[in-house]
Coordinates of C-alpha atoms and ligand atoms in Angstrom, one line a residue:
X879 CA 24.1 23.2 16.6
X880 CA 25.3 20.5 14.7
X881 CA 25.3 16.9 16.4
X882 CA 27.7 14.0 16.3
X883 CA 28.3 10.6 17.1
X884 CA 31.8 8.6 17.2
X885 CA 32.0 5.1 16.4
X886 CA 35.3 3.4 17.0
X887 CA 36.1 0.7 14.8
X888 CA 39.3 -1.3 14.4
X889 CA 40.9 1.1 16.7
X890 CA 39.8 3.7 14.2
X891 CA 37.7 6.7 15.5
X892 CA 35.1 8.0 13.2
X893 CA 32.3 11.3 13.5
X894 CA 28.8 10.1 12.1
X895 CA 27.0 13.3 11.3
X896 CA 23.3 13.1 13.3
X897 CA 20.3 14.3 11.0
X898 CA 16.8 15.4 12.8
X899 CA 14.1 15.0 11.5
X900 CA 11.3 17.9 12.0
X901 CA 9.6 15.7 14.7
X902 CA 12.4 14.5 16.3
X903 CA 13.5 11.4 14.7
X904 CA 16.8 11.2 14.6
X905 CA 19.4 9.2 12.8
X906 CA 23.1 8.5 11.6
X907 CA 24.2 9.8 8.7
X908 CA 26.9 6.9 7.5
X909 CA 27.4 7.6 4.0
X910 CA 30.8 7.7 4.6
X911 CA 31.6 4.7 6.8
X912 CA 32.3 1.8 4.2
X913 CA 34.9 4.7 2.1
X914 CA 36.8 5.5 5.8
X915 CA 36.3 2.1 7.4
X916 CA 35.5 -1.0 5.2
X917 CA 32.4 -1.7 7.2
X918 CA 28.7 -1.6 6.1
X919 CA 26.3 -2.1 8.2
X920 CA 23.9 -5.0 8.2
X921 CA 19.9 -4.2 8.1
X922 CA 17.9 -6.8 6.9
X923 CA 13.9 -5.6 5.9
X924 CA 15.5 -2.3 6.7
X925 CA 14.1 -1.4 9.9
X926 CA 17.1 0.3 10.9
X927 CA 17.6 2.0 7.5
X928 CA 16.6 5.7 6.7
X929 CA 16.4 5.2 2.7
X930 CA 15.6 8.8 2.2
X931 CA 14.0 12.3 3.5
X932 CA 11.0 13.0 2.7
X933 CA 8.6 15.7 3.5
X934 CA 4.8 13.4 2.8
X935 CA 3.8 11.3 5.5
X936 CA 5.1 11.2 9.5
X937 CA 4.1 8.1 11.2
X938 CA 4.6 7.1 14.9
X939 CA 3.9 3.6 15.6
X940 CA 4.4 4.1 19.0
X941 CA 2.0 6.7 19.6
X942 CA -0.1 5.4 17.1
X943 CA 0.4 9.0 14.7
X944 CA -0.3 9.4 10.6
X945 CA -0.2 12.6 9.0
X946 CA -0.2 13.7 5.4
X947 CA 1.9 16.7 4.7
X948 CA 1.2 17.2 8.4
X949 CA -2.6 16.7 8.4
X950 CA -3.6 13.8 10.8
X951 CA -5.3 11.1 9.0
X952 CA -8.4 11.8 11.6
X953 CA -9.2 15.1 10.1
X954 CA -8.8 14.0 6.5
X955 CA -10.6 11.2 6.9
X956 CA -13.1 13.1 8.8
X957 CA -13.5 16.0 5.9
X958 CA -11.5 15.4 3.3
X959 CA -12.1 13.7 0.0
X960 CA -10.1 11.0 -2.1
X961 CA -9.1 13.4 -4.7
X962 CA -8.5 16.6 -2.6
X963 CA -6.0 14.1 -0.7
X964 CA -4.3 13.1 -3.3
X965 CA -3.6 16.5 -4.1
X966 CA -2.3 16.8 -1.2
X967 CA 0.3 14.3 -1.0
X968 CA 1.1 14.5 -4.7
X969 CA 1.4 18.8 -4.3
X970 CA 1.9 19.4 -1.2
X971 CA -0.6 21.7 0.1
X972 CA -4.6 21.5 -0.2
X973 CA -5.9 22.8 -3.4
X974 CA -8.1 25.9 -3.7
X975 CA -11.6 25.5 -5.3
X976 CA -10.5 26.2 -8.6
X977 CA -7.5 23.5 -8.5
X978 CA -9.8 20.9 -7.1
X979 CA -12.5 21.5 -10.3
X980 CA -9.8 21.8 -12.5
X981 CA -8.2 18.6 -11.2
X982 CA -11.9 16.9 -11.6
X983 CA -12.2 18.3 -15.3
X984 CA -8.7 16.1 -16.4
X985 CA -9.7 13.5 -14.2
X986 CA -13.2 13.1 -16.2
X987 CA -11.1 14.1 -19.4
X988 CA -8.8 10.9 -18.9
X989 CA -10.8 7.8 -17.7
X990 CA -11.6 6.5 -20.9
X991 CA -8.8 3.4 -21.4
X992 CA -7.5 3.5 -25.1
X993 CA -10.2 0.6 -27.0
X994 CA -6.7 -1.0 -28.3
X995 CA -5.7 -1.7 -24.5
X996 CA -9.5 -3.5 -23.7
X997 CA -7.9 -6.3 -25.9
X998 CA -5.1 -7.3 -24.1
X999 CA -8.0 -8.1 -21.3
X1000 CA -9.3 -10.5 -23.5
X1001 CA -6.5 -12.5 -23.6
X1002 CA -5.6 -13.2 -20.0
X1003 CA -6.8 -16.7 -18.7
X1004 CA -10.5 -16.4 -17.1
X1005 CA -8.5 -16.5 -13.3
X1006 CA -5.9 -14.0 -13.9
X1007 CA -5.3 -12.5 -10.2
X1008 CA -6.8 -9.0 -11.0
X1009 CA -3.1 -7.5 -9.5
X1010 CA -1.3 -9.2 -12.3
X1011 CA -3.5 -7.7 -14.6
X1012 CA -3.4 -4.3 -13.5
X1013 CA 0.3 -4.1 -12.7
X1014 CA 1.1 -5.1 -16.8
X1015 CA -1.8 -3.0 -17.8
X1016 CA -0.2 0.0 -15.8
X1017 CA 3.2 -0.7 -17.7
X1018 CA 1.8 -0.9 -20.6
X1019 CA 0.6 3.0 -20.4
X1020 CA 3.7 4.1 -21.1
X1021 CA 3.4 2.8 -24.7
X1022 CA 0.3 4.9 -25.0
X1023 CA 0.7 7.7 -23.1
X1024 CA 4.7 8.3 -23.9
X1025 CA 4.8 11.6 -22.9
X1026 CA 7.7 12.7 -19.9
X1027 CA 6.7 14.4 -16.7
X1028 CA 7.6 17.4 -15.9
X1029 CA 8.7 18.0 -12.3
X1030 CA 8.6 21.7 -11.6
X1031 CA 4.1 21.2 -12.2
X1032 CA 2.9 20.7 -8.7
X1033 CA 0.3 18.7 -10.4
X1034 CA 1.0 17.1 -13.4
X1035 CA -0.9 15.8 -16.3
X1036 CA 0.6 12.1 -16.0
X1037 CA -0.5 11.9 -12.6
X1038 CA -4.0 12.3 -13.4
X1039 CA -4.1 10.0 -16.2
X1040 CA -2.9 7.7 -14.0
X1041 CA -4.9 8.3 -11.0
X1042 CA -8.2 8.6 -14.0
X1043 CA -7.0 5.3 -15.3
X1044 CA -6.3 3.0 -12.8
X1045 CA -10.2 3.2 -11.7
X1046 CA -10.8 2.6 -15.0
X1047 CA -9.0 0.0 -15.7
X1048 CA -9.8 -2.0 -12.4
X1049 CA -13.5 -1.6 -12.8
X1050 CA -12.9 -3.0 -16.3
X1051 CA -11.0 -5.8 -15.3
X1052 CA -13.7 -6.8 -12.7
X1053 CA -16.4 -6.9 -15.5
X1054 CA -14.4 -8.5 -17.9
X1055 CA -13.4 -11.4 -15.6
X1056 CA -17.3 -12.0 -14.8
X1057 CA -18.3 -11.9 -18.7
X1058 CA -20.1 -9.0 -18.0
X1059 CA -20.6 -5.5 -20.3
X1060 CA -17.9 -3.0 -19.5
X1061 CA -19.6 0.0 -18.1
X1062 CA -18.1 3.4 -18.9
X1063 CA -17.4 6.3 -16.7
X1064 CA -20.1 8.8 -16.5
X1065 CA -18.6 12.6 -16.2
X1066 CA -21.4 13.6 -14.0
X1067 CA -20.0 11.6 -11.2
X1068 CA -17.3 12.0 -8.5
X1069 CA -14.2 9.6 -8.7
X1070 CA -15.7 7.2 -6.0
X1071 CA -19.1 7.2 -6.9
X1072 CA -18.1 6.5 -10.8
X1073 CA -15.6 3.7 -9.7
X1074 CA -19.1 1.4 -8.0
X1075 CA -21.0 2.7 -10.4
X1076 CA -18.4 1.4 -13.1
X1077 CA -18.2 -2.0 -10.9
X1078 CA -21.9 -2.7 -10.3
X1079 CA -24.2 -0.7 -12.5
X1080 CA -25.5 -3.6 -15.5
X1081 CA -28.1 -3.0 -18.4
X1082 CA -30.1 -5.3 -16.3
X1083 CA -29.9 -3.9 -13.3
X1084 CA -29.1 -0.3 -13.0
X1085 CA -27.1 0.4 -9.6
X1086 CA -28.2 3.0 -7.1
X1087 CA -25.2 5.1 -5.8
X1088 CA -25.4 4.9 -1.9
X1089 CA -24.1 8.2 -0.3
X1090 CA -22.6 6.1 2.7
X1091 CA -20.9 3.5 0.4
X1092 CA -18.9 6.9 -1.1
X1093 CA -18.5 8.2 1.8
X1094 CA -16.7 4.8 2.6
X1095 CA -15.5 4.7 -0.2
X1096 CA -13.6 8.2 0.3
X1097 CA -12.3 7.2 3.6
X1098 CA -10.9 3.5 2.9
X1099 CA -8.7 5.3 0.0
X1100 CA -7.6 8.3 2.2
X1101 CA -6.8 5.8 4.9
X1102 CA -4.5 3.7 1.9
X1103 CA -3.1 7.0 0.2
X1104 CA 0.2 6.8 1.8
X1105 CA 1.8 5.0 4.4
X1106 CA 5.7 6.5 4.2
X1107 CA 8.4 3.9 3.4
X1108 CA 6.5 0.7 2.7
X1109 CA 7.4 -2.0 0.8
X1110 CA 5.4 -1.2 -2.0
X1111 CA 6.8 2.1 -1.7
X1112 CA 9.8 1.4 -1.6
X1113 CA 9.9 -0.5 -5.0
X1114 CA 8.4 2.2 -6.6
X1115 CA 11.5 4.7 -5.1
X1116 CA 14.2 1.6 -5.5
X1117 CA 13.0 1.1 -9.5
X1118 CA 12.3 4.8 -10.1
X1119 CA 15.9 5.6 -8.5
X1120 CA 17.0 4.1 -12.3
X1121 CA 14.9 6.7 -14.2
X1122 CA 12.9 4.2 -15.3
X1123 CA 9.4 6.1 -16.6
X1124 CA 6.8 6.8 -14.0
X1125 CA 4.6 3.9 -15.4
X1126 CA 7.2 1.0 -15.0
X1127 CA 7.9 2.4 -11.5
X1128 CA 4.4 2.1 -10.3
X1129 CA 3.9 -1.3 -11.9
X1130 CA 6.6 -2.4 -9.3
X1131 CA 4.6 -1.0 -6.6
X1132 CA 1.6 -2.8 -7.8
X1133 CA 3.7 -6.6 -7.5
X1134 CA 5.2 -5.6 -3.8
X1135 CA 1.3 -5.0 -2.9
X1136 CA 0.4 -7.9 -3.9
X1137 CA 2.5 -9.9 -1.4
X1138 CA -0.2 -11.5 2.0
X1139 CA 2.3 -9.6 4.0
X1140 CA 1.9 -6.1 2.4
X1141 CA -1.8 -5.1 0.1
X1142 CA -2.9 -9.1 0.2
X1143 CA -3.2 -9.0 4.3
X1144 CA -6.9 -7.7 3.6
X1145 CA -7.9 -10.7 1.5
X1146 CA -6.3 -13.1 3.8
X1147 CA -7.6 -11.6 6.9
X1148 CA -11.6 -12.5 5.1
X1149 CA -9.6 -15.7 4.0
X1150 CA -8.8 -16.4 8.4
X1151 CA -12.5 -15.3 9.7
X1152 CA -14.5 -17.5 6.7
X1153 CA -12.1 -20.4 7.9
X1154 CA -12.7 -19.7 11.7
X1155 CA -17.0 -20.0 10.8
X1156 CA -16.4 -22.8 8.4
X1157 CA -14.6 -24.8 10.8
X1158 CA -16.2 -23.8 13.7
X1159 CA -12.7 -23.0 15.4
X1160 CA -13.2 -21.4 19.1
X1161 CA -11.3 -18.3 19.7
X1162 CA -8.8 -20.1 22.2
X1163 CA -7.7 -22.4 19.5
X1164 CA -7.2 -19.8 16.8
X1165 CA -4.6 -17.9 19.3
X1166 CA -3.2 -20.7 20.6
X1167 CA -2.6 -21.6 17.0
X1168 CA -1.6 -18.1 16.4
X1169 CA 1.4 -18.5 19.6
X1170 CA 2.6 -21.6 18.3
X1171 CA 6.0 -21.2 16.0
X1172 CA 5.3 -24.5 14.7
X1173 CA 1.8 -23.9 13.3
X1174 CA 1.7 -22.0 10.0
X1175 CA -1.9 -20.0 11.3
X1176 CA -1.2 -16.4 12.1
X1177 CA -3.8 -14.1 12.5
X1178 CA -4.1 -11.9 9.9
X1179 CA -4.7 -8.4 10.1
X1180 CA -2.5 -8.3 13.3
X1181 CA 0.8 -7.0 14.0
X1182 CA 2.9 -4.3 12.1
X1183 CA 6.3 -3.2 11.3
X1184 CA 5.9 0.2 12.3
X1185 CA 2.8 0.2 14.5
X1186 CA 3.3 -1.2 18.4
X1187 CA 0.0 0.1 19.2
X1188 CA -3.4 0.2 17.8
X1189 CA -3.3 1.1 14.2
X1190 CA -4.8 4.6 13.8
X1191 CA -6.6 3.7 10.7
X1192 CA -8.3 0.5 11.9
X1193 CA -9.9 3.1 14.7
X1194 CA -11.5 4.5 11.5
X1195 CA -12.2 1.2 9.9
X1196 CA -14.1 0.1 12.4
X1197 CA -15.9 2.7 13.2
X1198 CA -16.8 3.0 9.2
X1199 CA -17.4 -1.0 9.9
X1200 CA -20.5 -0.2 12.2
X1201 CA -22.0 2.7 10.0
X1202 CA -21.9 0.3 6.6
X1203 CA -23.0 -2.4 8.5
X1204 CA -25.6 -1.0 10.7
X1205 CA -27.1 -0.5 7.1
X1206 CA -27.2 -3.6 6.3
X1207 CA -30.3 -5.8 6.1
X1208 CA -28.2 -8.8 6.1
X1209 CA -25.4 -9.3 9.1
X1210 CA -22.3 -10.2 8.4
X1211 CA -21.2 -12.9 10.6
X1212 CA -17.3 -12.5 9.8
X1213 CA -17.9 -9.2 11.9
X1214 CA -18.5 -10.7 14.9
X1215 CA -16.2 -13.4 14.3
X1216 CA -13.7 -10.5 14.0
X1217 CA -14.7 -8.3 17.1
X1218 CA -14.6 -11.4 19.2
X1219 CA -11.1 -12.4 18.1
X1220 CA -9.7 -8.8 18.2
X1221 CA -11.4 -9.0 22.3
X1222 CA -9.7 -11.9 22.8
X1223 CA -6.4 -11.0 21.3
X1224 CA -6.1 -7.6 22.7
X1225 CA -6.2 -9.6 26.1
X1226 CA -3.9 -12.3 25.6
X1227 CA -0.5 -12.4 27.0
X1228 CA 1.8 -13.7 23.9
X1229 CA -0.1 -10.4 22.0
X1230 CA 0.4 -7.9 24.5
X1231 CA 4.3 -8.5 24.8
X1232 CA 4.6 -8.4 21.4
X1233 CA 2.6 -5.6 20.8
X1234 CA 0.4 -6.8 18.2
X1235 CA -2.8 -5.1 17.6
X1236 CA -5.3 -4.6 14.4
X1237 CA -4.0 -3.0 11.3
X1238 CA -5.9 -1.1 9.1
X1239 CA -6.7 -4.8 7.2
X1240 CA -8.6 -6.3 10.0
X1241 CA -11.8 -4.4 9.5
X1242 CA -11.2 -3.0 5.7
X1243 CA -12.3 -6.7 4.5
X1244 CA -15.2 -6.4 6.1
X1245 CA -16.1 -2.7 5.0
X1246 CA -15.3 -4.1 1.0
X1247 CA -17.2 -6.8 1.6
X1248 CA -20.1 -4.9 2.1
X1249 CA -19.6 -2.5 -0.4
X1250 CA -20.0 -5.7 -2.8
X1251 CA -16.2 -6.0 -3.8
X1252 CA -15.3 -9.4 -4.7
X1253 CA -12.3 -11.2 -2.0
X1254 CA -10.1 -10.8 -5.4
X1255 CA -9.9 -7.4 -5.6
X1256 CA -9.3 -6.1 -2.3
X1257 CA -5.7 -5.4 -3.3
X1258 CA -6.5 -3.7 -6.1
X1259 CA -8.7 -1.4 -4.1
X1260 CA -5.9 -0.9 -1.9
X1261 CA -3.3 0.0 -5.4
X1262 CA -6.0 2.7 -6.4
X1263 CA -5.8 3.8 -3.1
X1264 CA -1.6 3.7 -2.7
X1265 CA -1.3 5.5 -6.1
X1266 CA -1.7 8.8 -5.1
X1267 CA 1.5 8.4 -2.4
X1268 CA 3.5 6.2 -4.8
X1269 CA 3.4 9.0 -7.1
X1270 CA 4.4 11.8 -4.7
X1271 CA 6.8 9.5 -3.5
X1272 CA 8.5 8.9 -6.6
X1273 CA 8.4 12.7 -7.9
X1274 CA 10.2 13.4 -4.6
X1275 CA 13.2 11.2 -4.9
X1276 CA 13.3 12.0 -8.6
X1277 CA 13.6 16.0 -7.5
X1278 CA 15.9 15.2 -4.4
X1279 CA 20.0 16.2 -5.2
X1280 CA 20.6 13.7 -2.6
X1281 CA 19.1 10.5 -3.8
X1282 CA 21.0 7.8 -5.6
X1283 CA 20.5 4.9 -7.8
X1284 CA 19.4 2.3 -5.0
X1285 CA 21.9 -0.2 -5.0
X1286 CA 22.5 -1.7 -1.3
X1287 CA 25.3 -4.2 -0.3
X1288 CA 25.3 -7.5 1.1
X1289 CA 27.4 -9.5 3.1
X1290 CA 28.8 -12.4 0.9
X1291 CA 28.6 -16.3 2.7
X1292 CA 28.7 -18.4 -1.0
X1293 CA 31.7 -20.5 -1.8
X1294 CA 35.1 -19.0 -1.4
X1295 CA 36.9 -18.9 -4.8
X1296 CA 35.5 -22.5 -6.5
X1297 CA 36.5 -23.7 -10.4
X1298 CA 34.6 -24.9 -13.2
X1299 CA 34.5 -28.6 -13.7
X1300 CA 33.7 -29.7 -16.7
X1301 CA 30.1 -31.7 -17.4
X1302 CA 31.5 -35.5 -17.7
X1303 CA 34.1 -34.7 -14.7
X1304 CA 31.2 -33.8 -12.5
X1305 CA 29.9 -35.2 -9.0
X1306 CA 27.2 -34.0 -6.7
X1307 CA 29.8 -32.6 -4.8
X1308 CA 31.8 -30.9 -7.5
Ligands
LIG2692 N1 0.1 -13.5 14.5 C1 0.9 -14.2 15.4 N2 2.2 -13.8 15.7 C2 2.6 -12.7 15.1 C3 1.9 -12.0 14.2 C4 0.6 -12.4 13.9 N3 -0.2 -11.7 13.1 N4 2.6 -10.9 13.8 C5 3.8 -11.0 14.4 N5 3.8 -12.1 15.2 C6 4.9 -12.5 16.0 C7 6.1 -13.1 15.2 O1 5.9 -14.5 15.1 C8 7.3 -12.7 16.0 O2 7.5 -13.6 17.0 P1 8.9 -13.8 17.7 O3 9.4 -12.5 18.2 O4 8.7 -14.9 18.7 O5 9.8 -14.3 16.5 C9 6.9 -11.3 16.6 O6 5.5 -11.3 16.6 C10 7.4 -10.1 15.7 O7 6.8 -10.3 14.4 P2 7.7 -10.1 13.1 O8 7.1 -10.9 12.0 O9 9.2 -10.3 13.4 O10 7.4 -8.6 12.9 P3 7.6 -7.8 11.5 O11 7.7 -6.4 11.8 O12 8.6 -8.4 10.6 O13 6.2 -8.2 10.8 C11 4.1 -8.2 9.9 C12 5.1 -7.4 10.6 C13 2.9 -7.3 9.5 C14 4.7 -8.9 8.6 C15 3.5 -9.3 10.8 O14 3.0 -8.8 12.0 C16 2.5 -10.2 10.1 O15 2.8 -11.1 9.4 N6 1.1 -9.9 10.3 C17 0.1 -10.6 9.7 C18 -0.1 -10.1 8.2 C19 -0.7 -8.7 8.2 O16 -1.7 -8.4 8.8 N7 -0.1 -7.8 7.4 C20 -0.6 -6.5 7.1 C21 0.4 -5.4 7.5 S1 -0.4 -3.8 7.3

């Protein structure tokens, strides 16, 4: 049965449609109210806003829930791999045997980057942010690669050139920025274990491939794949809502990661702990520091839109955290640095009313960090990881009769009508 709810506005009465989602969620439907009533409504960030439907990802962030096309992220981190869940979000459905080794065949087919495009790397200034680089270098596909998508393939050719490429082109960038030999992709490896071997392998000093740093690997990209309406995400759908190619879309995805509050959290979060060691700060003066409105220190990795519980990916982080580490010959300070604050967080008053716990960026610093992947290009890892829910994001607004060229409203408070004054008849009020 259909559900309603009335609003009454101006003395004017008017039925909002109610739309369920398949778990529950339930919203108004008030594409009608500024045609009928003058109003719009007033959402800034959006946390109110439905922007579309979509069939990929269902997150609670009360219960602390993520599931891909319905699969929690606990079994597909569990036994899934990078590639099969990209297939998955991208598709729709898991592949069979033969999808997944004809998925691996393009992937090896397009990792090479163009030679033409290794110039442009050369020419950016030795401390180019790696994010800048890849976001112009992902834009710039389109000139090579013109070719359109088709959106009746479940799983098109673009999308694995682009999922083949962006490893590429990050492990590139890494080597370039360090003066070092570019290494190639080698066909006989698996999309993780090609990407370190790609970052780390040298003529001088070949690189062994660590089962546990794929396996890692694996997870910290499932965990990344998608993470429904983001901001990152939501560029991609906002600029693809123009028709703008696939390549320019994702390129806008790549800036909103960038921000400290979205991709950058991870770097910042290493940025907060080597801060906290350097300067010795106690726990009790990085969360008072943290309360105080008046203080710029927050700590990082802490707090989320969505989630009001414990992230369900930093469960997995950590735990991945203690595996990788317990490896390790060397400890990691920063990781007890980090369990100590999360302790005292997690116990503190101003935390616990505002329901702030660990994100998936507390601990995924740490787990990169051991893995060998320089502070700079932590949210890159995190773009190669998005890239596989950007695009199934964008090829579902772009097959959705619904959705609209995005083009919200605002409420106007600038001058009321003001004139042009001349140059030599102006003041610093005029
Ligand atoms: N440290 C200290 N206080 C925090 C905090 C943090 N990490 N995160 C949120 N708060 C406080 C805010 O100051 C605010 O206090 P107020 O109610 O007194 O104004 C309250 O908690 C709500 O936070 P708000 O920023 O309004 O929530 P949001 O949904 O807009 O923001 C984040 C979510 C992620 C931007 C925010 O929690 C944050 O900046 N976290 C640190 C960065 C980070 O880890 N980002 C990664 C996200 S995956």
């Amino acid at each position: 049965m259909e559900k309603f709810a009335k609003l009454v506005i101006d003395g004017k009465e008017l039925t909002l449609p109610i739309i369920e989602g398949s778990e529950g969620e339930k919203a108004l439907d008030i594409r009608r109210l500024r045609q009928e009533t003058g109003y719009i409504t007033f959402d800034p960030g959006y946390g109110n806003t439905g922007a579309c439907k979509s069939a990929i990802t269902y997150m609670n962030g009360e219960k602390g829930i993520l599931r891909y096309r319905g699969i929690p992220i606990e079994e597909l981190a569990e036994r899934s791999t990078f590639v099969e869940t990209a297939y998955l979000l991208i598709s729709g459905r898991l592949p069979t045997r033969e999808e997944l080794t004809r998925t691996s065949v393009y992937l090896n087919d397009f990792s090479p980057i163009h030679e033409n495009m290794k110039a442009f790397y050369g020419s950016y200034p030795p401390k180019s942010h790696p994010m800048g680089i890849l976001s112009a270098m992902i834009n710039a596909l389109r000139s090579f690669y013109p070719e359109l998508v088709d959106l009746d393939e479940e799983m098109n050719q673009t999308f694995l050139r682009l999922i083949s490429k962006i490893r590429t082109m990050s492990a590139m960038a890494y080597k370039i920025s360090r003066g070092h030999r570019v290494i190639y992709p080698r066909p006989d490896l698996c999309y993780c274990a090609n990407f370190l071997n790609m970052m780390f392998d040298s003529p001088v000093v070949p690189y062994h491939i660590d089962d546990d740093m794929v396996r890692a690997l694996n997870v910290f990209w499932i965990l990344h794949a998608d993470h429904e309406q983001n901001c990152s995400t939501t560029a991609v759908r906002a600029v693809g809502s123009s028709k703008v190619n696939i390549y320019a879309a994702v390129s806008a995805g790549i800036s909103a990661l960038w921000g400290p509050l979205h991709g950058g959290a991870n770097q910042a979060v290493i940025h907060m702990l080597e801060k906290i060691h350097k300067d010795g700060m106690s726990f009790d003066e990085c969360i008072s520091r943290a309360r105080d409105k008046n203080d710029g220190f927050k700590l990082m990795g802490f707090g989320h839109r969505v989630y009001k519980t414990y992230d369900p990916r930093a469960k997995i982080m950590k735990k991945m955290c203690d595996i990788i580490l317990g490896k390790a010959t060397r400890k990691d300070p920063l990781l007890d640095i980090a369990r100590r604050l999360e302790e005292r967080a997690l116990e503190d008053n101003y935390f616990k009313e505002k329901n702030l716990y660990p994100n998936v960026d507390f601990y995924s610093g740490i787990v990169l960090r051991a893995m060998g992947i320089p502070t700079n290009m932590f949210t890159v890892m995190f773009a190669i990881g998005r890239l596989p829910g950007w695009i199934a994001q964008w090829k579902e607004d772009l097959g959705d009769p619904e959705m609209k060229l995005c083009r919200p409203r605002q409420i106007y408070t600038g001058h009321e009508i003001n004139h042009y004054v001349p140059l030599d008849e102006r003041t610093e009020e005029s």
